[in-house]
């Protein structure tokens, strides 16, 4: 079978779910007993609802957190403590902006298996992100949104590759957004050294998240590892913490009284597409596509009335750009599970 015939088309499959579906609804009837998942940012907003859904189906979920004690407090307040919802929840330290922290977390996870038994990881949901933050440099001068949202998850996934491959049938979900429409990958100035724009930087990072899924799926499918990019929808969470209220009012996200626009989803609805991509039997044998509203998204029709808010732009699923970004990311981090 040729490579072209193994690619998943970027078009709807008739999932039976939609924009208003919740994480609990898409996972109903699915048994994840004995499965292990990692959800970055799993103690806030969409991540918390994602963890809630996965544990309700019996999965053991590891939540990496920059502030582990805070994460444990939030999870406990949500009733998500070991063994209380069918699956265990544990927390470990991880700062995605710090490559040494990523390496330490991955090494700790891989070392957690019984002697002589490889650690397996069935689901990895790269959910954590920062959005439209003030200019900040991390590591060797990397722009923080690209470094945190993309390079941190790139390194994490590559370091966890032995566990993903050992699972035999694993899925990796990379959270993108319609923010990808704001910028492609600026290969000539990835770190915005020529001048910072918070929204273009966010857009580049979200395009990177989508392209990451394209290339990981191409590299991993022969090992049983499939990858998906997901747009969760607009949801009011801590992701907006860097945005002034006035800016959100001007964008139409809320009115002057703080009432959120009806176009926004609840966190439970926002988590649904991640959970669907990670667990839906309908996606068996598929991967490398961008999903929204619990469906594989259609390619954006340029110039259409909803081009800014719906569908995936061609630059975010371009296979050549995905392969190039992977190589650039491997060179920047010095980490690559697929050398040569």
Short mmCIF file of C-alpha atoms in Angstrom, two decimals:
data_model
loop_
_atom_site.label_atom_id
_atom_site.label_comp_id
_atom_site.label_asym_id
_atom_site.label_seq_id
_atom_site.Cartn_x
_atom_site.Cartn_y
_atom_site.Cartn_z
CA UNK A 1 0.00 0.00 0.00
CA UNK A 2 1.42 3.40 -0.93
CA UNK A 3 1.96 6.17 1.60
CA UNK A 4 -0.80 8.21 -0.04
CA UNK A 5 -3.32 5.42 0.60
CA UNK A 6 -2.43 5.25 4.29
CA UNK A 7 -3.09 8.95 4.93
CA UNK A 8 -6.26 9.93 6.74
CA UNK A 9 -8.30 12.41 4.68
CA UNK A 10 -8.91 15.80 6.27
CA UNK A 11 -12.70 15.47 6.14
CA UNK A 12 -15.60 14.60 8.41
CA UNK A 13 -16.35 10.98 9.26
CA UNK A 14 -19.82 11.36 10.82
CA UNK A 15 -18.81 10.89 14.45
CA UNK A 16 -22.30 11.34 15.87
CA UNK A 17 -21.02 14.04 18.20
CA UNK A 18 -20.80 17.79 17.75
CA UNK A 19 -20.08 21.23 19.10
CA UNK A 20 -22.17 20.83 22.27
CA UNK A 21 -21.05 17.30 23.16
CA UNK A 22 -19.30 16.94 26.50
CA UNK A 23 -16.27 14.90 27.49
CA UNK A 24 -18.50 12.60 29.56
CA UNK A 25 -20.73 11.96 26.55
CA UNK A 26 -17.95 11.08 24.11
CA UNK A 27 -16.30 8.65 26.54
CA UNK A 28 -19.52 6.94 27.67
CA UNK A 29 -19.21 3.18 27.30
CA UNK A 30 -15.45 3.20 26.77
CA UNK A 31 -13.39 1.15 29.23
CA UNK A 32 -9.88 2.42 29.91
CA UNK A 33 -9.12 0.09 32.80
CA UNK A 34 -5.44 -0.80 32.84
CA UNK A 35 -4.58 2.12 30.55
CA UNK A 36 -2.22 4.95 31.46
CA UNK A 37 -2.56 8.57 30.33
CA UNK A 38 -0.60 11.78 30.78
CA UNK A 39 -2.41 15.12 30.53
CA UNK A 40 -0.23 18.22 30.69
CA UNK A 41 -2.04 21.09 32.37
CA UNK A 42 -4.49 18.54 33.75
CA UNK A 43 -5.40 20.59 36.80
CA UNK A 44 -6.98 23.61 35.13
CA UNK A 45 -9.78 24.35 32.68
CA UNK A 46 -9.94 21.87 29.82
CA UNK A 47 -7.20 19.73 31.32
CA UNK A 48 -9.14 19.19 34.52
CA UNK A 49 -12.24 18.10 32.60
CA UNK A 50 -10.09 15.84 30.44
CA UNK A 51 -8.65 14.14 33.52
CA UNK A 52 -12.14 13.81 34.98
CA UNK A 53 -13.37 12.00 31.86
CA UNK A 54 -10.36 9.68 31.51
CA UNK A 55 -10.43 8.61 35.15
CA UNK A 56 -14.18 8.04 35.01
CA UNK A 57 -13.47 5.42 32.33
CA UNK A 58 -10.87 3.73 34.53
CA UNK A 59 -7.59 5.18 33.26
CA UNK A 60 -4.67 5.93 35.54
CA UNK A 61 -3.75 9.55 34.80
CA UNK A 62 -0.49 11.35 35.50
CA UNK A 63 -0.78 15.14 35.69
CA UNK A 64 2.52 16.98 35.17
CA UNK A 65 2.46 20.39 36.85
CA UNK A 66 4.75 23.37 37.26
CA UNK A 67 3.30 23.79 40.77
CA UNK A 68 2.69 20.21 41.95
CA UNK A 69 1.23 21.06 45.37
CA UNK A 70 -1.23 23.49 43.83
CA UNK A 71 -2.21 20.85 41.27
CA UNK A 72 -2.84 18.29 44.02
CA UNK A 73 -5.04 20.77 45.89
CA UNK A 74 -7.11 21.55 42.79
CA UNK A 75 -7.51 17.90 41.85
CA UNK A 76 -8.49 16.97 45.41
CA UNK A 77 -11.06 19.78 45.50
CA UNK A 78 -12.52 18.35 42.27
CA UNK A 79 -12.77 14.91 43.86
CA UNK A 80 -9.96 13.57 41.71
CA UNK A 81 -7.79 11.65 44.12
CA UNK A 82 -6.28 8.18 43.71
CA UNK A 83 -8.89 5.46 43.29
CA UNK A 84 -11.96 7.65 43.79
CA UNK A 85 -13.26 7.64 40.22
CA UNK A 86 -12.16 4.26 38.93
CA UNK A 87 -8.70 5.38 37.86
CA UNK A 88 -5.81 6.75 39.85
CA UNK A 89 -4.60 10.34 39.55
CA UNK A 90 -1.03 11.30 40.37
CA UNK A 91 0.95 14.51 40.05
CA UNK A 92 4.60 15.06 39.13
CA UNK A 93 6.65 18.19 38.62
CA UNK A 94 7.14 19.54 35.10
CA UNK A 95 7.89 22.98 33.65
CA UNK A 96 7.47 22.82 29.88
CA UNK A 97 9.55 25.98 29.42
CA UNK A 98 12.53 24.25 31.05
CA UNK A 99 14.04 21.44 28.97
CA UNK A 100 15.90 20.05 31.98
CA UNK A 101 12.58 19.78 33.81
CA UNK A 102 11.06 17.96 30.84
CA UNK A 103 13.94 15.48 30.82
CA UNK A 104 13.59 14.91 34.56
CA UNK A 105 9.86 14.24 34.33
CA UNK A 106 10.23 11.85 31.40
CA UNK A 107 13.04 9.94 33.10
CA UNK A 108 10.96 9.62 36.25
CA UNK A 109 7.95 8.33 34.34
CA UNK A 110 9.96 5.78 32.37
CA UNK A 111 11.64 4.55 35.55
CA UNK A 112 8.26 3.86 37.15
CA UNK A 113 7.80 0.43 35.58
CA UNK A 114 8.38 -2.86 37.34
CA UNK A 115 11.95 -4.21 36.97
CA UNK A 116 12.48 -5.75 33.56
CA UNK A 117 9.16 -4.40 32.25
CA UNK A 118 9.06 -1.42 29.89
CA UNK A 119 6.74 1.39 31.00
CA UNK A 120 3.85 1.86 28.59
CA UNK A 121 1.82 4.98 27.87
CA UNK A 122 -1.49 4.63 26.08
CA UNK A 123 -2.60 8.26 25.87
CA UNK A 124 -0.58 11.48 25.88
CA UNK A 125 -2.58 14.71 25.74
CA UNK A 126 -0.36 17.74 25.24
CA UNK A 127 -2.89 20.20 26.66
CA UNK A 128 -0.95 22.86 28.58
CA UNK A 129 -0.37 26.23 26.92
CA UNK A 130 0.19 29.93 27.34
CA UNK A 131 -1.56 32.48 25.13
CA UNK A 132 -0.73 36.01 23.99
CA UNK A 133 1.75 36.48 26.81
CA UNK A 134 4.10 39.45 27.15
CA UNK A 135 7.44 38.92 25.46
CA UNK A 136 9.57 36.49 27.41
CA UNK A 137 12.70 34.50 26.60
CA UNK A 138 13.39 31.07 28.03
CA UNK A 139 16.23 28.57 27.70
CA UNK A 140 18.82 29.78 25.17
CA UNK A 141 16.72 32.80 24.20
CA UNK A 142 13.68 31.00 22.78
CA UNK A 143 10.39 32.90 22.45
CA UNK A 144 8.28 31.62 25.35
CA UNK A 145 5.04 30.69 23.58
CA UNK A 146 6.84 28.59 20.95
CA UNK A 147 9.14 27.13 23.60
CA UNK A 148 6.36 26.22 26.03
CA UNK A 149 3.51 25.23 23.74
CA UNK A 150 5.58 23.44 21.12
CA UNK A 151 9.20 22.71 22.07
CA UNK A 152 8.30 21.55 25.57
CA UNK A 153 5.75 19.10 24.23
CA UNK A 154 8.04 18.10 21.35
CA UNK A 155 10.76 17.13 23.80
CA UNK A 156 8.33 15.46 26.18
CA UNK A 157 6.78 13.28 23.48
CA UNK A 158 10.12 12.25 22.02
CA UNK A 159 11.50 11.38 25.45
CA UNK A 160 8.38 9.34 26.24
CA UNK A 161 8.54 7.57 22.89
CA UNK A 162 9.70 4.22 24.35
CA UNK A 163 6.56 4.11 26.53
CA UNK A 164 4.27 5.12 23.68
CA UNK A 165 5.74 2.46 21.39
CA UNK A 166 5.52 -0.14 24.16
CA UNK A 167 1.77 0.42 24.47
CA UNK A 168 1.26 -1.09 21.02
CA UNK A 169 -1.72 1.14 20.25
CA UNK A 170 -1.18 4.61 21.67
CA UNK A 171 -2.61 7.99 20.80
CA UNK A 172 -1.06 11.43 21.15
CA UNK A 173 -3.30 14.50 21.13
CA UNK A 174 -1.80 17.93 20.47
CA UNK A 175 -3.97 20.91 21.35
CA UNK A 176 -3.95 23.53 18.63
CA UNK A 177 -6.62 26.19 18.02
CA UNK A 178 -8.01 28.56 15.41
CA UNK A 179 -5.07 30.66 16.53
CA UNK A 180 -3.12 28.72 13.90
CA UNK A 181 -4.81 30.94 11.33
CA UNK A 182 -2.84 33.94 12.62
CA UNK A 183 0.57 32.71 11.49
CA UNK A 184 2.41 29.91 9.79
CA UNK A 185 5.87 28.87 10.97
CA UNK A 186 8.33 31.73 10.64
CA UNK A 187 11.28 29.54 9.72
CA UNK A 188 13.41 32.62 9.09
CA UNK A 189 12.61 34.14 12.52
CA UNK A 190 11.00 31.55 14.79
CA UNK A 191 11.96 33.42 17.96
CA UNK A 192 10.67 36.82 16.81
CA UNK A 193 14.10 38.36 17.12
CA UNK A 194 13.07 41.03 14.63
CA UNK A 195 10.15 42.24 16.77
CA UNK A 196 7.58 40.58 18.99
CA UNK A 197 3.86 40.30 18.30
CA UNK A 198 2.00 38.34 20.99
CA UNK A 199 -0.79 37.12 18.70
CA UNK A 200 1.44 36.13 15.79
CA UNK A 201 3.67 34.31 18.29
CA UNK A 202 0.62 32.47 19.64
CA UNK A 203 -0.49 31.69 16.08
CA UNK A 204 2.91 30.25 15.19
CA UNK A 205 2.87 28.08 18.32
CA UNK A 206 -0.61 26.73 17.50
CA UNK A 207 0.42 26.00 13.92
CA UNK A 208 3.40 24.17 15.35
CA UNK A 209 1.10 22.08 17.54
CA UNK A 210 -0.90 21.06 14.47
CA UNK A 211 2.15 20.28 12.34
CA UNK A 212 3.64 18.28 15.20
CA UNK A 213 0.69 15.89 15.03
CA UNK A 214 1.08 15.55 11.27
CA UNK A 215 4.74 14.52 11.46
CA UNK A 216 4.46 12.42 14.63
CA UNK A 217 1.71 10.40 12.99
CA UNK A 218 3.84 9.90 9.88
CA UNK A 219 6.76 8.69 11.99
CA UNK A 220 4.79 6.71 14.54
CA UNK A 221 2.00 4.97 12.65
CA UNK A 222 4.09 1.89 11.83
CA UNK A 223 4.65 1.47 15.58
CA UNK A 224 0.93 1.72 16.35
CA UNK A 225 1.18 5.31 17.60
CA UNK A 226 -1.30 7.74 16.04
CA UNK A 227 -1.44 11.50 16.57
CA UNK A 228 -4.17 14.10 16.28
CA UNK A 229 -4.32 17.88 16.53
CA UNK A 230 -7.36 19.35 18.25
CA UNK A 231 -9.09 22.72 18.37
CA UNK A 232 -11.15 22.60 21.57
CA UNK A 233 -13.23 25.69 20.78
CA UNK A 234 -13.44 29.00 22.58
CA UNK A 235 -13.61 28.51 26.35
CA UNK A 236 -12.99 30.94 29.19
CA UNK A 237 -10.23 29.41 31.31
CA UNK A 238 -6.93 30.48 32.87
CA UNK A 239 -5.53 30.53 29.32
CA UNK A 240 -6.83 34.11 29.09
CA UNK A 241 -4.87 35.23 32.14
CA UNK A 242 -2.55 37.47 30.12
CA UNK A 243 -5.39 39.34 28.39
CA UNK A 244 -6.76 42.61 29.78
CA UNK A 245 -10.52 42.64 30.26
CA UNK A 246 -10.75 45.57 27.84
CA UNK A 247 -9.12 43.55 25.09
CA UNK A 248 -11.58 40.68 25.54
CA UNK A 249 -14.52 43.10 25.46
CA UNK A 250 -13.17 44.70 22.28
CA UNK A 251 -12.83 41.24 20.71
CA UNK A 252 -16.46 40.47 21.51
CA UNK A 253 -15.61 37.67 23.90
CA UNK A 254 -17.61 39.27 26.70
CA UNK A 255 -19.70 42.36 27.29
CA UNK A 256 -18.91 45.23 29.62
CA UNK A 257 -20.60 43.37 32.47
CA UNK A 258 -18.34 40.35 32.06
CA UNK A 259 -21.02 38.13 30.49
CA UNK A 260 -19.25 35.66 28.19
CA UNK A 261 -20.45 35.46 24.58
CA UNK A 262 -22.73 32.49 23.85
CA UNK A 263 -20.31 31.21 21.20
CA UNK A 264 -17.99 30.05 23.97
CA UNK A 265 -18.13 26.46 25.19
CA UNK A 266 -18.16 25.19 28.73
CA UNK A 267 -14.95 23.46 29.90
CA UNK A 268 -16.75 20.10 29.68
CA UNK A 269 -17.66 20.81 26.05
CA UNK A 270 -14.18 22.15 25.33
CA UNK A 271 -12.53 18.97 26.62
CA UNK A 272 -14.75 16.74 24.50
CA UNK A 273 -12.71 16.87 21.29
CA UNK A 274 -9.47 16.00 23.10
CA UNK A 275 -11.13 13.05 24.82
CA UNK A 276 -12.77 11.96 21.57
CA UNK A 277 -9.48 12.08 19.67
CA UNK A 278 -7.75 10.13 22.44
CA UNK A 279 -10.32 7.37 22.84
CA UNK A 280 -12.90 7.13 20.02
CA UNK A 281 -13.02 3.69 18.36
CA UNK A 282 -14.17 5.47 15.19
CA UNK A 283 -10.62 6.86 14.83
CA UNK A 284 -8.88 3.47 14.94
CA UNK A 285 -6.39 3.29 12.08
CA UNK A 286 -6.55 7.05 11.52
CA UNK A 287 -4.28 9.96 12.45
CA UNK A 288 -2.36 13.00 11.37
CA UNK A 289 -5.47 15.16 11.10
CA UNK A 290 -6.83 18.31 12.76
CA UNK A 291 -10.09 17.90 14.65
CA UNK A 292 -12.77 20.27 15.95
CA UNK A 293 -16.22 19.80 17.51
CA UNK A 294 -15.60 16.04 17.98
CA UNK A 295 -15.02 15.58 14.25
CA UNK A 296 -12.21 15.64 11.75
CA UNK A 297 -12.25 19.23 10.51
CA UNK A 298 -12.63 20.26 6.90
CA UNK A 299 -9.96 22.31 5.16
CA UNK A 300 -10.71 26.02 5.36
CA UNK A 301 -12.35 27.53 2.32
CA UNK A 302 -10.35 30.76 1.84
CA UNK A 303 -12.58 33.80 1.78
CA UNK A 304 -15.60 32.00 3.23
CA UNK A 305 -17.61 33.80 5.93
CA UNK A 306 -16.40 31.47 8.69
CA UNK A 307 -12.82 31.03 7.45
CA UNK A 308 -11.40 32.70 10.58
CA UNK A 309 -13.28 30.52 13.06
CA UNK A 310 -13.77 27.14 11.43
CA UNK A 311 -11.75 24.49 9.66
CA UNK A 312 -8.00 24.06 9.34
CA UNK A 313 -5.83 26.22 7.09
CA UNK A 314 -3.67 24.32 4.63
CA UNK A 315 -0.41 25.59 6.17
CA UNK A 316 -1.22 23.80 9.46
CA UNK A 317 -1.49 20.34 7.87
CA UNK A 318 1.24 20.71 5.25
CA UNK A 319 3.42 17.60 5.34
CA UNK A 320 6.56 19.29 4.04
CA UNK A 321 6.29 22.04 6.64
CA UNK A 322 5.63 19.40 9.31
CA UNK A 323 8.79 17.48 8.42
CA UNK A 324 10.84 20.68 8.32
CA UNK A 325 9.50 21.84 11.70
CA UNK A 326 10.33 18.46 13.23
CA UNK A 327 13.94 18.74 12.07
CA UNK A 328 14.25 22.33 13.29
CA UNK A 329 12.74 21.36 16.66
CA UNK A 330 15.12 18.42 16.99
CA UNK A 331 18.07 20.71 16.30
CA UNK A 332 16.87 23.31 18.81
CA UNK A 333 16.25 20.79 21.62
CA UNK A 334 18.87 18.18 20.77
CA UNK A 335 16.15 15.53 21.19
CA UNK A 336 14.79 13.24 18.49
CA UNK A 337 13.37 9.74 18.89
CA UNK A 338 13.64 9.24 15.13
CA UNK A 339 17.21 10.17 14.13
CA UNK A 340 18.11 9.78 10.49
#
